[in-house]
mmCIF file of C-alpha atoms and ligand atoms in Angstrom:
data_model
loop_
_atom_site.group_PDB
_atom_site.id
_atom_site.type_symbol
_atom_site.label_atom_id
_atom_site.label_comp_id
_atom_site.label_asym_id
_atom_site.label_seq_id
_atom_site.Cartn_x
_atom_site.Cartn_y
_atom_site.Cartn_z
ATOM 1 C CA MET A 1 0.037 0.115 0.056
ATOM 2 C CA LYS A 2 1.143 3.406 -0.502
ATOM 3 C CA LEU A 3 -0.052 7.275 -0.146
ATOM 4 C CA VAL A 4 0.708 9.419 -3.025
ATOM 5 C CA LYS A 5 -0.335 13.449 -3.337
ATOM 6 C CA LEU A 6 -3.317 13.785 -4.659
ATOM 7 C CA TRP A 7 -1.897 16.167 -7.951
ATOM 8 C CA GLU A 8 0.430 13.456 -8.651
ATOM 9 C CA ALA A 9 -2.332 10.526 -8.838
ATOM 10 C CA ASP A 10 -4.097 9.544 -12.034
ATOM 11 C CA MET A 11 -6.853 12.652 -12.303
ATOM 12 C CA LYS A 12 -9.388 9.821 -13.844
ATOM 13 C CA LYS A 13 -9.108 7.202 -11.097
ATOM 14 C CA ALA A 14 -8.759 10.209 -8.082
ATOM 15 C CA TYR A 15 -12.702 11.286 -9.483
ATOM 16 C CA ALA A 16 -13.752 8.288 -9.492
ATOM 17 C CA LEU A 17 -12.190 7.909 -5.644
ATOM 18 C CA GLN A 18 -13.575 11.693 -4.803
ATOM 19 C CA THR A 19 -17.136 10.797 -5.944
ATOM 20 C CA ALA A 20 -17.514 7.997 -3.959
ATOM 21 C CA PHE A 21 -18.117 10.441 -1.071
ATOM 22 C CA GLU A 22 -20.833 11.911 0.533
ATOM 23 C CA ALA A 23 -20.866 16.202 0.980
ATOM 24 C CA ASP A 24 -19.950 15.618 4.274
ATOM 25 C CA GLU A 25 -20.033 11.830 6.522
ATOM 26 C CA ASN A 26 -18.439 12.049 9.936
ATOM 27 C CA GLY A 27 -17.384 15.393 9.639
ATOM 28 C CA PHE A 28 -15.316 13.950 6.796
ATOM 29 C CA VAL A 29 -15.910 16.666 3.932
ATOM 30 C CA ASN A 30 -15.871 16.344 0.237
ATOM 31 C CA LEU A 31 -15.129 19.877 -0.645
ATOM 32 C CA ALA A 32 -15.485 18.319 -4.402
ATOM 33 C CA TYR A 33 -18.958 17.101 -3.784
ATOM 34 C CA GLY A 34 -21.037 17.328 -7.104
ATOM 35 C CA TYR A 35 -18.175 18.336 -9.176
ATOM 36 C CA SER A 36 -17.822 17.632 -13.000
ATOM 37 C CA PHE A 37 -14.102 15.517 -14.081
ATOM 38 C CA ASP A 38 -13.103 19.209 -15.519
ATOM 39 C CA GLN A 39 -14.203 21.514 -12.634
ATOM 40 C CA PHE A 40 -12.503 18.396 -9.759
ATOM 41 C CA ILE A 41 -9.096 19.310 -12.189
ATOM 42 C CA ASP A 42 -8.963 23.118 -10.979
ATOM 43 C CA TYR A 43 -10.095 21.897 -7.492
ATOM 44 C CA VAL A 44 -7.148 19.767 -7.860
ATOM 45 C CA GLN A 45 -4.615 22.830 -8.817
ATOM 46 C CA THR A 46 -5.904 24.640 -5.669
ATOM 47 C CA ARG A 47 -5.265 21.854 -3.639
ATOM 48 C CA LYS A 48 -1.877 22.123 -4.615
ATOM 49 C CA GLY A 49 -1.491 25.055 -3.781
ATOM 50 C CA TYR A 50 -2.693 25.079 -0.385
ATOM 51 C CA GLU A 51 -0.214 22.770 0.340
ATOM 52 C CA HIS A 52 2.546 25.760 -0.228
ATOM 53 C CA GLY A 53 -0.441 28.328 1.108
ATOM 54 C CA ILE A 54 -1.216 29.605 -1.900
ATOM 55 C CA GLY A 55 -4.986 30.786 -1.935
ATOM 56 C CA LEU A 56 -5.492 29.467 1.634
ATOM 57 C CA PRO A 57 -9.043 30.919 2.463
ATOM 58 C CA GLU A 58 -9.248 33.039 5.440
ATOM 59 C CA GLY A 59 -8.728 30.841 8.931
ATOM 60 C CA PHE A 60 -7.421 27.482 6.948
ATOM 61 C CA VAL A 61 -3.595 26.793 7.500
ATOM 62 C CA PRO A 62 -1.584 24.790 4.606
ATOM 63 C CA ASP A 63 -2.412 20.991 4.487
ATOM 64 C CA THR A 64 -1.334 17.878 1.517
ATOM 65 C CA VAL A 65 -4.265 15.505 0.283
ATOM 66 C CA PHE A 66 -2.898 12.342 -0.171
ATOM 67 C CA VAL A 67 -4.756 9.009 -1.802
ATOM 68 C CA LEU A 68 -4.553 5.833 -0.119
ATOM 69 C CA VAL A 69 -3.524 3.451 -2.772
ATOM 70 C CA ASN A 70 -3.987 -0.523 -2.046
ATOM 71 C CA ASP A 71 -1.507 -3.303 -3.347
ATOM 72 C CA GLU A 72 -3.727 -3.800 -7.006
ATOM 73 C CA GLY A 73 -3.338 -0.550 -7.485
ATOM 74 C CA GLU A 74 -6.842 0.348 -6.853
ATOM 75 C CA TYR A 75 -7.622 4.240 -4.964
ATOM 76 C CA VAL A 76 -9.135 3.574 -1.824
ATOM 77 C CA GLY A 77 -9.104 6.365 0.538
ATOM 78 C CA LEU A 78 -8.291 10.031 1.128
ATOM 79 C CA PHE A 79 -5.957 11.668 4.394
ATOM 80 C CA ASN A 80 -5.392 14.887 4.567
ATOM 81 C CA PHE A 81 -3.108 16.370 6.201
ATOM 82 C CA ARG A 82 -2.878 19.604 8.038
ATOM 83 C CA HIS A 83 0.594 21.094 8.447
ATOM 84 C CA THR A 84 0.296 23.225 11.667
ATOM 85 C CA LEU A 85 -2.208 23.770 14.516
ATOM 86 C CA ASN A 86 -4.513 27.094 14.436
ATOM 87 C CA ASP A 87 -6.180 27.505 18.256
ATOM 88 C CA PHE A 88 -9.691 26.000 16.198
ATOM 89 C CA LEU A 89 -7.342 22.735 14.655
ATOM 90 C CA ARG A 90 -5.473 22.184 18.452
ATOM 91 C CA ALA A 91 -9.308 22.020 20.155
ATOM 92 C CA GLY A 92 -11.374 19.506 18.025
ATOM 93 C CA PRO A 93 -9.774 18.725 14.262
ATOM 94 C CA GLY A 94 -6.347 17.767 14.873
ATOM 95 C CA HIS A 95 -3.499 17.390 12.094
ATOM 96 C CA VAL A 96 -5.390 14.566 10.014
ATOM 97 C CA GLY A 97 -8.646 13.964 8.282
ATOM 98 C CA PHE A 98 -9.733 10.661 6.011
ATOM 99 C CA GLY A 99 -12.136 8.646 4.068
ATOM 100 C CA ILE A 100 -12.602 5.468 3.062
ATOM 101 C CA ALA A 101 -14.005 4.275 -0.345
ATOM 102 C CA PRO A 102 -17.567 3.129 0.586
ATOM 103 C CA PRO A 103 -16.457 -0.362 -1.150
ATOM 104 C CA PHE A 104 -13.634 -0.875 0.528
ATOM 105 C CA ARG A 105 -15.060 -0.615 3.874
ATOM 106 C CA ARG A 106 -13.954 -3.159 6.839
ATOM 107 C CA ARG A 107 -10.912 -4.190 4.879
ATOM 108 C CA GLY A 108 -8.910 -2.364 7.574
ATOM 109 C CA TYR A 109 -7.772 0.137 5.077
ATOM 110 C CA ALA A 110 -8.310 3.327 7.522
ATOM 111 C CA SER A 111 -5.851 2.020 10.594
ATOM 112 C CA GLU A 112 -3.118 0.862 7.867
ATOM 113 C CA GLY A 113 -3.259 4.089 5.161
ATOM 114 C CA LEU A 114 -3.244 5.855 9.236
ATOM 115 C CA ARG A 115 -0.105 3.934 10.472
ATOM 116 C CA LEU A 116 1.656 5.319 6.888
ATOM 117 C CA LEU A 117 0.341 8.228 7.035
ATOM 118 C CA ILE A 118 1.818 8.859 10.599
ATOM 119 C CA GLU A 119 4.904 7.319 9.304
ATOM 120 C CA ARG A 120 5.154 9.710 6.280
ATOM 121 C CA ILE A 121 4.327 13.094 8.358
ATOM 122 C CA SER A 122 5.913 12.747 12.050
ATOM 123 C CA PRO A 123 8.880 13.892 11.013
ATOM 124 C CA GLN A 124 6.777 17.779 10.216
ATOM 125 C CA ILE A 125 4.507 17.679 13.148
ATOM 126 C CA ALA A 126 6.091 20.795 15.524
ATOM 127 C CA GLU A 127 4.026 18.925 18.313
ATOM 128 C CA ASP A 128 4.802 15.475 20.326
ATOM 129 C CA GLU A 129 2.458 13.795 18.946
ATOM 130 C CA ILE A 130 -0.319 13.944 15.819
ATOM 131 C CA TYR A 131 -4.061 15.328 17.499
ATOM 132 C CA LEU A 132 -7.114 14.127 15.721
ATOM 133 C CA SER A 133 -10.294 13.834 16.501
ATOM 134 C CA VAL A 134 -13.195 11.714 15.955
ATOM 135 C CA HIS A 135 -17.433 11.852 16.634
ATOM 136 C CA LYS A 136 -18.151 9.398 19.437
ATOM 137 C CA ASP A 137 -21.260 8.154 17.269
ATOM 138 C CA ASN A 138 -17.974 7.276 14.649
ATOM 139 C CA PRO A 139 -16.528 3.740 16.143
ATOM 140 C CA ALA A 140 -15.352 2.594 12.872
ATOM 141 C CA SER A 141 -12.916 6.019 12.873
ATOM 142 C CA LEU A 142 -12.701 5.287 16.331
ATOM 143 C CA ARG A 143 -10.759 1.873 16.431
ATOM 144 C CA ALA A 144 -9.181 3.359 13.354
ATOM 145 C CA MET A 145 -7.054 5.627 15.986
ATOM 146 C CA GLN A 146 -6.654 3.299 18.282
ATOM 147 C CA ASN A 147 -5.256 0.868 16.464
ATOM 148 C CA ASN A 148 -2.582 3.446 16.032
ATOM 149 C CA GLY A 149 -3.075 5.846 18.902
ATOM 150 C CA VAL A 150 -5.099 6.324 22.402
ATOM 151 C CA ILE A 151 -8.068 8.359 23.495
ATOM 152 C CA HIS A 152 -6.421 11.607 25.367
ATOM 153 C CA HIS A 153 -9.748 12.944 26.403
ATOM 154 C CA GLU A 154 -13.300 14.562 25.411
ATOM 155 C CA ILE A 155 -14.989 17.267 24.357
ATOM 156 C CA GLU A 156 -18.691 17.877 23.471
ATOM 157 C CA GLY A 157 -19.799 15.239 21.690
ATOM 158 C CA ALA A 158 -15.812 13.708 19.762
ATOM 159 C CA PHE A 159 -13.044 11.824 21.140
ATOM 160 C CA CYS A 160 -9.948 13.601 21.092
ATOM 161 C CA VAL A 161 -6.994 10.875 20.089
ATOM 162 C CA ARG A 162 -3.409 11.111 20.191
ATOM 163 C CA ILE A 163 -0.949 8.941 18.245
ATOM 164 C CA PRO A 164 2.378 8.901 19.275
ATOM 165 C CA LYS A 165 4.895 9.823 16.022
ATOM 166 C CA ILE A 166 6.970 7.243 14.012
ATOM 167 C CA LEU A 167 10.314 8.214 13.737
HETATM 168 C C1 LIG B 1 -14.493 5.275 9.437
HETATM 169 C C2 LIG B 1 -13.893 4.126 8.645
HETATM 170 C C3 LIG B 1 -12.826 5.963 8.083
HETATM 171 C C4 LIG B 1 -13.442 3.021 8.531
HETATM 172 O O1 LIG B 1 -12.770 2.847 7.727
HETATM 173 P P1 LIG B 1 -12.203 1.271 7.430
HETATM 174 O O2 LIG B 1 -10.950 1.100 6.334
HETATM 175 O O3 LIG B 1 -13.364 0.439 7.061
HETATM 176 O O4 LIG B 1 -11.756 1.142 8.879
HETATM 177 P P2 LIG B 1 -11.005 -0.600 9.023
HETATM 178 O O5 LIG B 1 -10.937 -1.897 8.193
HETATM 179 O O6 LIG B 1 -9.767 -0.085 9.300
HETATM 180 O O7 LIG B 1 -11.902 -0.933 11.063
HETATM 181 C C5 LIG B 1 -11.113 -0.172 11.600
HETATM 182 C C6 LIG B 1 -11.933 -0.784 12.655
HETATM 183 O O8 LIG B 1 -13.279 -0.356 12.848
HETATM 184 C C7 LIG B 1 -14.065 -1.502 12.620
HETATM 185 N N1 LIG B 1 -14.746 -1.262 11.893
HETATM 186 C C8 LIG B 1 -14.649 -0.921 10.662
HETATM 187 N N2 LIG B 1 -16.343 -0.557 10.038
HETATM 188 C C9 LIG B 1 -17.599 -0.578 11.372
HETATM 189 C C10 LIG B 1 -18.438 -0.379 11.112
HETATM 190 N N3 LIG B 1 -19.438 0.398 10.427
HETATM 191 N N4 LIG B 1 -19.114 -0.055 13.260
HETATM 192 C C11 LIG B 1 -18.572 -0.749 14.172
HETATM 193 N N5 LIG B 1 -16.950 -0.908 13.509
HETATM 194 C C12 LIG B 1 -16.511 -1.044 11.953
HETATM 195 C C13 LIG B 1 -13.595 -2.788 12.071
HETATM 196 O O9 LIG B 1 -13.526 -4.022 12.170
HETATM 197 C C14 LIG B 1 -11.794 -2.462 12.845
HETATM 198 O O10 LIG B 1 -11.711 -2.979 14.008
HETATM 199 P P3 LIG B 1 -10.773 -3.797 14.707
HETATM 200 O O11 LIG B 1 -9.764 -2.892 14.336
HETATM 201 O O12 LIG B 1 -11.183 -3.766 16.080
HETATM 202 O O13 LIG B 1 -10.479 -4.947 14.129
HETATM 203 C C15 LIG B 1 -14.477 4.668 6.899
HETATM 204 O O14 LIG B 1 -16.028 3.796 7.028
HETATM 205 C C16 LIG B 1 -14.911 5.672 6.237
HETATM 206 O O15 LIG B 1 -14.427 6.562 5.393
HETATM 207 N N6 LIG B 1 -16.521 6.572 7.238
HETATM 208 C C17 LIG B 1 -16.335 7.636 6.686
HETATM 209 C C18 LIG B 1 -16.075 9.207 6.859
HETATM 210 C C19 LIG B 1 -15.440 9.508 8.103
HETATM 211 O O16 LIG B 1 -16.012 9.017 9.015
HETATM 212 N N7 LIG B 1 -14.197 9.460 8.119
HETATM 213 C C20 LIG B 1 -13.501 9.509 9.684
HETATM 214 C C21 LIG B 1 -14.110 11.035 10.189
HETATM 215 S S1 LIG B 1 -12.775 10.806 11.209
#
């Protein structure tokens, strides 16, 4: 399995993956929901800019979108890595958001993809640990996080999880 930056991926396969997600599922937001293929291509270039802080909306930090590719070359999920934490991210969402496309769920991809991502991003994280959070009514995501880390504390409606860096 491997992680490929969205803008370095095969655009046809990436579009098929992106369109497999709802507009918002448990807080995993599909910012390209309902886009045509051409709109998606523009969106990918916008996301590429965000990685370098170009064109970021107010209050957003630079981030990188990765596609999780399985050993058969299928595009199975999306992982979003926020490079730094502002007050809002520190209090809740943290460094990482992810989603696995419905046909590929319950096969361990979220858990293993998260491990691969943590390995990849750890050297770039200023904090001692990686911050994430998950809605309390999302046991699958919580389990994937707990396969890599621990619940640190609770806030209203969510668990805040910390994952040790892999260095
Ligand atoms: C949550 C999500 C990422 C899980 O992906 P996945 O690849 O199916 O997860 P995994 O296969 O790694 O499973 C992780 C654990 O959750 C369990 N699990 C998976 N689906 C489950 C479900 N629907 N209900 C309960 N447990 C579930 C698995 O058995 C596994 O448990 P184990 O490690 O104790 O055996 C996926 O369902 C998804 O993309 N959902 C929509 C977006 C989302 O919720 N993103 C997370 C936002 S924080």
